[in-house]
Coordinates of C-alpha atoms and ligand atoms in Angstrom, one line a residue:
Chain U
M1 CA 99.6 76.2 160.1
K2 CA 101.3 75.7 157.1
R3 CA 102.6 78.2 155.1
N4 CA 103.9 78.6 151.6
Y5 CA 107.0 80.8 152.0
V6 CA 109.5 81.6 148.9
L7 CA 113.4 81.3 150.4
S8 CA 115.9 83.0 148.2
Y9 CA 119.6 83.3 149.4
K10 CA 123.0 84.2 148.0
A11 CA 125.6 82.3 146.6
E12 CA 127.2 82.5 150.2
N13 CA 124.6 81.2 152.4
T14 CA 124.3 78.1 150.7
N15 CA 126.7 76.1 152.9
E16 CA 124.6 76.8 156.0
P17 CA 121.9 73.0 155.5
V18 CA 119.4 75.4 155.9
I19 CA 116.5 72.5 155.3
W20 CA 118.2 70.2 157.3
R21 CA 118.6 73.3 160.5
L22 CA 114.4 73.8 160.0
I23 CA 113.8 70.4 160.2
K24 CA 115.8 69.3 163.4
D25 CA 116.7 72.6 164.4
F26 CA 112.6 73.8 165.0
D27 CA 110.8 70.6 164.7
L28 CA 109.5 71.7 161.4
Q29 CA 108.0 69.4 158.7
V30 CA 109.5 71.1 155.3
N31 CA 108.2 70.5 151.7
I32 CA 110.3 71.3 149.2
L33 CA 107.6 73.0 146.3
R34 CA 109.3 73.9 143.6
A35 CA 113.1 75.0 143.5
K36 CA 114.9 77.6 141.0
V37 CA 118.6 77.7 141.4
S38 CA 121.4 79.7 139.4
P39 CA 124.5 77.6 140.5
G40 CA 127.4 79.3 142.4
Q41 CA 125.0 82.6 142.0
E42 CA 121.9 82.5 143.6
G43 CA 118.5 80.4 144.1
S44 CA 114.8 79.9 145.5
L45 CA 113.2 77.6 147.1
L46 CA 109.0 77.6 147.4
V47 CA 109.1 75.3 150.3
E48 CA 106.2 74.2 152.5
I49 CA 106.5 74.6 156.0
D50 CA 104.7 73.1 158.7
A51 CA 104.8 74.1 162.3
S52 CA 103.2 72.5 165.3
E53 CA 102.9 76.8 167.1
A54 CA 103.1 80.4 165.2
A55 CA 106.0 80.5 167.9
T56 CA 108.2 78.2 166.3
M57 CA 107.1 79.3 162.9
D58 CA 107.6 82.9 163.3
K59 CA 111.3 81.1 165.2
A60 CA 112.0 79.9 162.4
L61 CA 111.6 83.0 159.9
C62 CA 114.0 84.6 162.1
W63 CA 116.7 82.0 162.0
L64 CA 116.5 81.7 158.5
E65 CA 116.3 85.7 158.2
Q66 CA 119.5 85.8 160.5
Q67 CA 121.6 83.8 157.6
G68 CA 120.5 86.7 154.6
I69 CA 118.1 84.3 153.3
K70 CA 115.1 86.0 152.3
C71 CA 111.5 84.8 153.0
M72 CA 108.7 86.1 151.4
G73 CA 105.4 84.4 151.8
V74 CA 104.1 82.8 148.4
A75 CA 100.7 85.0 148.8
K76 CA 103.1 88.1 147.8
R77 CA 104.3 86.6 145.5
I78 CA 101.5 86.6 143.3
F79 CA 99.9 90.3 141.7
W80 CA 95.8 89.9 141.0
E81 CA 94.8 92.9 139.1
E82 CA 91.0 93.1 140.4
K83 CA 89.3 95.3 138.4
L84 CA 90.0 92.8 135.1
C85 CA 88.5 90.5 136.6
V86 CA 84.7 89.5 135.7
D87 CA 84.5 86.5 137.9
C88 CA 85.0 83.9 134.8
G89 CA 86.6 81.2 136.6
A90 CA 88.9 79.4 134.4
C91 CA 91.2 80.4 136.1
T92 CA 89.8 78.3 138.5
G93 CA 90.2 74.7 137.2
V94 CA 94.1 74.8 136.7
C95 CA 94.8 75.5 140.4
F96 CA 94.8 72.5 142.2
P97 CA 95.3 74.3 145.6
A98 CA 92.7 75.8 145.6
A99 CA 93.9 79.0 145.9
L100 CA 91.3 80.0 143.6
A101 CA 87.7 78.6 143.5
M102 CA 84.5 79.8 142.5
D103 CA 82.0 81.7 145.4
K104 CA 79.1 78.9 144.9
T105 CA 77.0 81.3 146.0
D106 CA 77.4 84.4 144.3
W107 CA 80.1 83.0 141.2
K108 CA 82.4 85.7 142.4
L109 CA 86.4 84.6 142.3
A110 CA 87.2 83.2 146.5
M111 CA 90.7 83.8 146.5
D112 CA 92.7 81.7 149.4
L113 CA 96.7 83.2 148.5
D114 CA 98.2 81.2 152.2
R115 CA 97.2 78.5 149.3
C116 CA 98.6 79.7 146.4
T117 CA 101.8 77.2 145.4
A118 CA 103.0 79.9 142.9
C119 CA 102.6 77.3 139.2
G120 CA 102.2 79.5 137.7
L121 CA 98.9 78.1 136.0
C122 CA 96.2 80.6 136.7
V123 CA 98.7 83.3 134.8
K124 CA 97.5 82.1 131.4
A125 CA 94.1 80.6 132.5
C126 CA 93.4 83.5 132.3
P127 CA 91.5 85.1 129.6
F128 CA 92.0 88.8 130.8
G129 CA 95.1 89.0 132.0
C130 CA 94.4 89.7 135.7
F131 CA 97.3 87.4 137.3
R132 CA 101.1 88.0 137.1
L133 CA 103.2 86.0 138.9
D134 CA 106.7 86.9 140.7
F135 CA 109.2 84.0 141.9
G136 CA 112.0 84.2 143.1
D137 CA 113.8 87.8 142.3
Chain T
M1 CA 41.2 80.7 123.4
S2 CA 42.2 79.0 125.9
D3 CA 42.3 80.2 130.1
K4 CA 45.2 78.9 129.7
T5 CA 47.1 81.0 127.0
K6 CA 48.0 84.6 126.9
S7 CA 48.7 86.5 124.0
W8 CA 51.6 88.7 123.5
E9 CA 49.6 91.5 123.5
E10 CA 47.9 90.8 126.9
I11 CA 51.3 90.2 128.6
N12 CA 52.4 94.2 127.2
A13 CA 48.7 95.6 128.3
K14 CA 50.3 94.2 132.0
L15 CA 53.6 95.8 131.6
A16 CA 52.6 98.7 130.3
A17 CA 49.6 98.4 132.8
G18 CA 52.7 98.3 135.5
E19 CA 50.3 95.0 136.5
A20 CA 53.0 92.1 134.7
V21 CA 55.3 89.8 137.0
V22 CA 58.8 89.4 135.5
V23 CA 61.3 87.1 137.0
T24 CA 64.8 86.0 135.4
A25 CA 64.6 82.1 135.0
E26 CA 66.6 81.2 137.7
E27 CA 63.9 82.6 140.0
A28 CA 61.5 80.5 137.7
A29 CA 63.5 77.2 138.2
L30 CA 63.5 78.1 142.2
M31 CA 58.8 78.6 141.6
S32 CA 58.9 75.0 139.5
E33 CA 60.2 73.4 142.7
E34 CA 57.0 74.3 144.5
C35 CA 54.6 74.7 141.6
T36 CA 53.5 73.4 138.1
P37 CA 53.9 74.9 135.1
K38 CA 50.6 75.4 134.5
E39 CA 50.8 77.8 137.6
L40 CA 53.6 79.3 137.1
A41 CA 52.6 80.6 133.2
K42 CA 49.6 81.5 135.7
K43 CA 51.5 83.8 138.3
V44 CA 54.3 84.7 136.0
D45 CA 54.3 87.2 132.5
V46 CA 58.2 87.6 131.7
V47 CA 61.1 85.7 132.3
T48 CA 64.5 87.3 131.3
T49 CA 67.5 85.5 130.6
G50 CA 71.8 85.9 130.1
T51 CA 74.9 84.9 129.5
F52 CA 78.7 86.6 129.4
G53 CA 81.3 84.7 127.8
A54 CA 83.4 83.8 124.9
M55 CA 81.7 85.0 120.9
C56 CA 84.5 85.2 118.9
S57 CA 82.4 85.2 116.1
S58 CA 81.4 88.9 117.0
G59 CA 82.4 92.0 114.7
M60 CA 81.7 96.4 114.0
F61 CA 81.4 97.7 111.0
I62 CA 82.2 101.5 111.3
N63 CA 81.5 104.1 108.6
F64 CA 84.0 106.6 109.1
G65 CA 83.2 109.4 107.5
H66 CA 84.3 111.4 104.6
P67 CA 88.3 113.2 104.4
E68 CA 88.0 116.0 102.3
P69 CA 89.9 115.3 99.2
P70 CA 88.4 111.9 100.1
I71 CA 89.5 108.4 100.2
R72 CA 88.6 105.1 99.1
M73 CA 89.8 103.3 102.0
E74 CA 90.8 99.7 100.2
K75 CA 93.5 98.6 103.2
L76 CA 93.2 99.9 106.3
S77 CA 93.9 98.9 110.4
L78 CA 92.8 100.9 113.4
D79 CA 96.3 100.7 116.4
G80 CA 97.5 98.2 113.4
V81 CA 94.8 95.9 113.6
P82 CA 94.2 95.1 110.1
A83 CA 90.7 95.8 109.4
Y84 CA 88.2 94.7 106.3
G85 CA 87.9 97.6 103.7
G86 CA 86.3 96.0 100.7
I87 CA 82.6 97.2 101.7
A88 CA 82.2 100.7 100.0
A89 CA 84.4 103.6 100.3
V90 CA 84.8 104.8 103.5
D91 CA 82.9 101.7 105.5
A92 CA 84.6 97.9 107.8
Y93 CA 84.4 95.5 109.0
I94 CA 87.1 94.8 112.9
G95 CA 86.7 90.9 113.5
A96 CA 86.7 90.6 117.2
T97 CA 89.0 88.0 116.6
E98 CA 91.6 89.4 114.3
V99 CA 94.9 89.3 115.2
H100 CA 98.4 92.8 115.6
P101 CA 100.4 91.6 113.4
D102 CA 103.4 92.1 116.0
M103 CA 101.4 90.6 119.0
S104 CA 99.7 87.6 119.8
N105 CA 97.3 88.6 122.9
F106 CA 96.4 92.2 121.0
G107 CA 93.3 92.0 118.6
G108 CA 89.9 93.2 116.9
A109 CA 88.0 92.7 120.6
H110 CA 90.4 95.2 122.1
I111 CA 89.9 97.6 119.2
I112 CA 85.7 96.7 119.6
E113 CA 86.6 98.0 123.5
N114 CA 88.7 101.2 123.2
L115 CA 86.4 102.3 120.7
V116 CA 82.7 101.3 123.1
S117 CA 84.6 102.8 126.0
G118 CA 84.7 106.1 124.4
K119 CA 88.8 105.9 123.3
E120 CA 90.9 106.9 121.0
V121 CA 92.0 104.8 118.0
F122 CA 94.5 105.2 115.6
L123 CA 93.2 104.8 112.0
K124 CA 95.6 103.9 109.3
A125 CA 94.0 103.7 105.6
S126 CA 94.9 103.5 101.8
G127 CA 93.4 102.7 98.3
K128 CA 94.8 103.0 94.9
G129 CA 93.4 107.4 94.0
T130 CA 90.4 107.4 91.5
D131 CA 88.8 109.7 89.8
C132 CA 85.8 110.3 91.8
Y133 CA 88.8 109.5 95.5
P134 CA 91.9 111.3 94.2
R135 CA 93.2 110.4 98.0
K136 CA 95.8 108.0 98.7
G137 CA 96.4 108.1 102.4
F138 CA 95.0 108.8 105.4
E139 CA 95.7 109.1 109.1
A140 CA 94.1 110.9 112.7
K141 CA 93.2 109.2 115.7
I142 CA 89.0 108.6 115.3
S143 CA 86.6 107.8 118.7
K144 CA 83.0 106.8 118.7
E145 CA 82.8 110.9 118.8
T146 CA 84.1 111.5 115.3
I147 CA 82.6 108.6 113.4
N148 CA 79.4 107.6 111.8
E149 CA 78.6 104.5 112.7
M150 CA 79.8 100.8 114.8
I151 CA 77.5 99.3 114.4
L152 CA 78.5 95.5 116.0
A153 CA 77.3 92.9 113.9
N154 CA 77.9 89.5 115.4
P155 CA 77.6 86.6 112.9
R156 CA 76.9 83.7 115.6
N157 CA 76.5 84.7 119.4
A158 CA 75.0 82.9 122.2
Y159 CA 75.3 79.3 121.5
Q160 CA 72.0 77.1 123.0
N161 CA 74.3 75.0 124.9
Y162 CA 77.9 74.0 123.6
P163 CA 80.5 70.7 124.8
A164 CA 82.7 70.8 128.2
A165 CA 85.7 69.9 127.0
C166 CA 89.2 68.5 128.8
N167 CA 92.2 66.8 127.5
S168 CA 93.0 62.9 127.6
S169 CA 96.1 63.9 126.2
N170 CA 99.9 64.1 127.9
K171 CA 101.1 67.2 127.1
T172 CA 98.8 70.1 128.0
L173 CA 96.2 72.2 126.3
Y174 CA 95.7 75.4 125.6
T175 CA 92.1 76.1 123.0
Y176 CA 89.3 78.2 123.5
M177 CA 87.7 76.6 125.7
G178 CA 90.6 77.9 127.6
T179 CA 93.7 75.6 129.1
L180 CA 93.0 71.9 129.3
L181 CA 95.6 69.9 132.0
P182 CA 97.2 66.5 130.5
G183 CA 95.5 63.5 131.6
C184 CA 91.6 64.9 132.0
L185 CA 93.1 66.9 135.3
N186 CA 89.9 70.1 134.0
V187 CA 87.3 70.3 132.5
N188 CA 85.6 73.1 131.2
Y189 CA 82.0 74.4 130.3
S190 CA 80.5 76.9 128.7
T191 CA 77.3 79.0 129.1
S192 CA 75.1 79.9 132.0
G193 CA 73.1 76.9 132.3
C194 CA 69.4 78.1 133.6
L195 CA 70.1 81.2 132.7
S196 CA 70.9 80.6 128.8
P197 CA 68.9 82.6 126.8
L198 CA 68.2 80.0 124.1
L199 CA 68.0 77.0 126.2
N200 CA 65.1 79.1 127.6
D201 CA 62.9 78.4 124.4
P202 CA 64.8 75.3 123.0
E203 CA 62.0 75.7 119.9
M204 CA 62.6 79.1 119.2
R205 CA 58.6 79.1 120.1
T206 CA 58.9 83.0 120.9
I207 CA 62.1 84.2 119.4
G208 CA 62.9 84.6 115.6
V209 CA 64.4 87.2 112.8
G210 CA 63.6 90.8 114.7
S211 CA 63.5 89.8 118.2
P212 CA 64.4 92.6 120.3
V213 CA 67.9 91.4 122.8
F214 CA 70.0 92.8 125.2
L215 CA 73.3 92.8 123.4
A216 CA 76.1 94.3 126.0
G217 CA 73.9 97.2 127.5
A218 CA 72.5 98.3 124.3
L219 CA 68.8 97.5 123.3
A220 CA 69.7 95.2 119.9
S221 CA 68.4 92.6 117.4
V222 CA 68.1 88.7 116.3
A223 CA 69.5 90.3 112.4
W224 CA 68.7 86.4 111.8
N225 CA 69.5 82.7 112.8
G226 CA 73.5 82.5 113.6
T227 CA 75.9 81.1 111.4
Q228 CA 76.9 77.4 112.0
F229 CA 72.4 76.8 113.1
N230 CA 71.6 73.0 114.2
T231 CA 68.4 72.1 114.2
K232 CA 68.5 68.0 114.6
K233 CA 71.0 68.0 117.3
P234 CA 69.9 65.0 119.7
K235 CA 67.9 66.5 122.5
N236 CA 67.7 64.8 126.1
K237 CA 63.8 64.0 127.0
H238 CA 63.6 67.9 128.3
G239 CA 64.6 69.1 124.9
I240 CA 67.4 70.3 125.3
P241 CA 69.9 69.4 122.7
L242 CA 73.2 68.0 124.2
S243 CA 75.4 70.3 122.7
N244 CA 76.1 73.0 120.5
A245 CA 72.9 73.7 118.7
A246 CA 70.9 77.1 117.4
T247 CA 73.0 80.0 117.0
L248 CA 71.7 84.2 117.3
M249 CA 73.1 86.3 114.8
L250 CA 73.0 89.6 116.5
V251 CA 73.3 93.4 115.4
G252 CA 73.1 96.6 117.6
N253 CA 74.1 100.0 118.2
A254 CA 77.7 99.7 119.6
K255 CA 77.9 103.1 120.4
E256 CA 74.9 102.4 123.2
M257 CA 76.5 99.6 125.0
S258 CA 78.8 99.5 127.4
R259 CA 81.9 98.3 128.7
E260 CA 80.5 96.8 131.2
W261 CA 79.3 93.6 128.8
L262 CA 81.8 93.7 126.4
R263 CA 85.5 92.6 127.4
A264 CA 88.3 91.7 125.3
A265 CA 89.7 88.4 126.1
Y266 CA 93.1 86.3 124.8
F267 CA 93.2 83.6 124.8
E268 CA 96.5 81.6 125.4
H269 CA 98.1 80.0 122.2
Y270 CA 94.5 80.9 120.4
G271 CA 93.7 84.5 120.3
V272 CA 92.3 87.3 120.7
S273 CA 88.1 86.6 121.4
L274 CA 84.9 88.6 123.0
Y275 CA 83.2 88.1 125.9
L276 CA 79.7 89.1 126.0
G277 CA 76.5 89.8 127.7
V278 CA 74.2 88.5 125.5
G279 CA 70.2 88.1 127.1
L280 CA 65.9 87.9 125.8
A281 CA 63.0 88.8 128.0
I282 CA 61.0 85.7 126.9
P283 CA 57.0 85.8 127.1
V284 CA 55.0 82.8 129.1
L285 CA 52.3 82.3 126.5
D286 CA 50.7 79.2 127.8
E287 CA 51.4 75.5 130.0
D288 CA 54.6 75.7 127.3
M289 CA 57.0 77.5 127.8
A290 CA 56.7 77.7 131.3
Y291 CA 57.9 74.1 131.6
R292 CA 60.5 75.8 129.2
V293 CA 61.4 78.2 131.4
S294 CA 61.7 76.8 134.8
I295 CA 64.3 74.4 133.3
K296 CA 67.4 73.5 136.1
N297 CA 70.2 72.8 135.6
E298 CA 70.7 69.6 136.6
D299 CA 67.6 69.0 133.8
I300 CA 70.3 70.4 131.1
E301 CA 73.1 67.5 130.1
T302 CA 76.3 69.0 127.9
T303 CA 78.5 66.4 126.6
V304 CA 82.1 66.6 127.6
C305 CA 84.6 66.0 124.7
D306 CA 88.4 65.1 124.5
Y307 CA 90.4 68.1 122.5
S308 CA 93.3 66.2 122.0
Q309 CA 91.1 63.2 120.1
E310 CA 90.4 64.4 116.3
G311 CA 86.4 65.5 116.2
H312 CA 86.4 66.0 120.2
P313 CA 84.8 63.1 120.9
G314 CA 82.4 63.0 123.9
L315 CA 83.4 61.0 126.7
L316 CA 80.5 61.4 129.2
T317 CA 77.3 63.4 129.4
S318 CA 76.2 65.7 132.3
N319 CA 74.7 68.2 133.3
Y320 CA 75.1 72.0 134.1
A321 CA 74.4 70.6 138.2
I322 CA 77.3 68.4 138.4
L323 CA 79.3 70.9 136.7
R324 CA 79.1 73.4 138.5
S325 CA 80.4 71.5 141.8
G326 CA 83.7 71.7 140.8
E327 CA 84.2 68.3 140.6
I328 CA 83.4 65.4 137.9
E329 CA 84.4 61.9 138.0
L330 CA 86.0 61.3 134.7
R331 CA 88.1 57.8 134.0
N332 CA 86.9 56.7 138.0
R333 CA 88.8 60.0 139.0
R334 CA 87.7 63.5 140.2
A335 CA 88.6 65.9 138.1
R336 CA 88.2 70.1 138.8
T337 CA 85.9 72.0 136.6
A338 CA 85.5 75.5 135.7
P339 CA 83.8 78.0 133.9
L340 CA 85.0 79.9 131.2
S341 CA 81.4 82.0 131.2
S342 CA 80.9 84.4 134.5
L343 CA 77.3 83.3 136.1
K344 CA 78.0 86.3 138.6
K345 CA 77.4 88.4 135.8
A346 CA 74.7 86.7 133.4
R347 CA 72.6 86.5 136.3
E348 CA 73.6 90.6 137.2
L349 CA 72.5 90.0 133.9
A350 CA 69.3 89.0 134.1
V351 CA 68.6 91.1 136.8
E352 CA 69.3 94.0 134.5
L353 CA 66.9 93.2 132.1
K354 CA 64.3 92.3 134.6
R355 CA 64.1 95.7 135.7
L356 CA 64.6 96.9 132.1
V357 CA 61.6 95.5 131.0
L358 CA 59.3 96.2 134.1
S359 CA 60.0 100.0 133.5
N360 CA 58.8 99.0 129.6
S361 CA 62.5 100.6 128.7
F362 CA 62.7 97.1 126.7
P363 CA 60.2 96.4 124.5
L364 CA 58.7 92.4 123.7
S365 CA 57.4 91.7 120.5
P366 CA 56.6 88.4 118.7
P367 CA 60.0 87.7 116.1
T368 CA 58.8 89.0 111.9
M369 CA 60.0 85.5 110.7
A370 CA 60.7 82.1 112.5
F371 CA 63.3 80.9 112.3
S372 CA 63.8 76.8 110.2
S373 CA 63.3 74.1 111.9
N374 CA 65.0 71.6 110.1
T375 CA 68.5 72.6 109.8
D376 CA 71.6 70.7 110.2
I377 CA 75.4 72.3 109.5
K378 CA 78.3 70.5 106.6
A379 CA 81.6 70.1 107.5
L380 CA 84.1 71.1 104.5
L381 CA 85.3 68.3 102.7
S382 CA 89.2 68.8 101.1
M383 CA 89.1 67.7 97.6
D384 CA 91.4 64.9 95.3
Q385 CA 94.0 66.3 92.5
K386 CA 90.2 65.4 90.4
G387 CA 88.3 67.4 92.3
R388 CA 86.2 64.7 93.7
P389 CA 85.8 65.4 97.3
S390 CA 88.4 63.9 99.6
Ligands
SF4_1 S1 100.1 80.3 140.6 FE1 99.5 78.2 141.3 S2 98.0 77.8 143.1 FE2 98.9 80.3 142.7 S3 97.2 81.3 142.2 FE3 98.1 80.5 140.7 S4 97.0 78.7 139.7 FE4 96.8 78.5 142.2
SF4_2 S1 90.1 83.7 135.4 FE1 90.3 85.9 135.3 S2 88.7 86.8 135.2 FE2 88.2 85.0 135.1 S3 87.9 84.3 137.6 FE3 90.5 84.3 137.2 S4 91.2 86.2 137.6 FE4 88.5 86.6 137.0

């Protein structure tokens, strides 16, 4: 199972080689998609984690929490205001992970936010201001 | 009259008797897979079309009514968005793309949407004061209940086809065709394909000055041809122009319109625009019209243009079946395709129009005057210092 998470941490946790531990101790595949770090203070990492089993993923997430690192599924970082949406589709052309696509039968916007990598392109592409992205803070 | 033709009167008589067959343009396209145009002309009387997309060239005339003492409004704004006051004392025109001086993502289209929705808008007006209009300033909240007329008057709507857009440069472009990513990564297209009003009667045999039109929920009228009306664009073998060609100037009572079919939009780094729902009901007069209204997405072609180059040169010709698939092959790579107009709403509009036609709430009537069939457009030339075109 593949999931995208935003890991947010404070400077005091950074001496732990988090990514290395995730790979080594939990046998996960970790792909860093985006990072925002303010030196000496705090940071956020957007990572794609691939685990062979759901249980391993849960254990890893638990360990991260114990280290004081907040994990949040990216789906929870992108906000979409449904009542503004007219299903035009303008957002779908810029969403490369295909979290946004048009349903080819009813032509409604079909969302699979677990695939979202928080690139933010849809925020500007939507003519109706439907999206808001909250990354890392 | 040959048995292959039906007159407007015959179709109207069938509608009045509740015997007419009305289908949407999408349904007609499907039917044509199983029957010939000749058979379709026999079976179907009216075909309804629809589109819901950005139509920048739109705006609204407002008559505010006279205050006491009266004012000749010369400069005015609505919620801070400037409106044109150079027409009589209390008439004004608010253009959809006019922007608020301090808020680039808020403009005329928002004012129009808010007034149509019944919201209050703040009017601020000033004039120099004359003997007959002594007042120099006026401020008040207005709404559709308090003002005389709200007439949507759109110089150019319902483009017959439109080129799709991409960007071959190495930086992202923000355009009225949406976000165009570098390296031709995506292609954006507009128009509702086989549902699009003017693509179902490409020669405009049944559409002209005075034609009834569904405009943002109201029964409105084609006032004239739209601006930049062009009948000389190259056509494909089905008679479909390969890029933007004919247009309509539409007029209707905005007090009867609904936010469901009229929405303000903002395109990043471009500005404000207005999304409108527009639909026409087309009578299937004969075999030729039956052939026109059953046009399929694969037979409607358009040009994919490169918005990063001067003059937006065409890179290839594609069709709406490919564009709607979500992917296109461009320069030996796959590019994502995305619509800008809502097909879902275009469909809903065509279905709503079908209901209105069947219940005799939307009239079918021939135009009072045909459009010109021989027009093209001019470029605006700049002048050199001696006043010669350069
Ligand atoms: S933020 Fe990026 S990846 Fe996520 S939905 Fe928007 S365009 Fe897609
Ligand atoms: S661009 Fe905005 S309005 Fe259009 S489908 Fe996407 S979210 Fe909906």
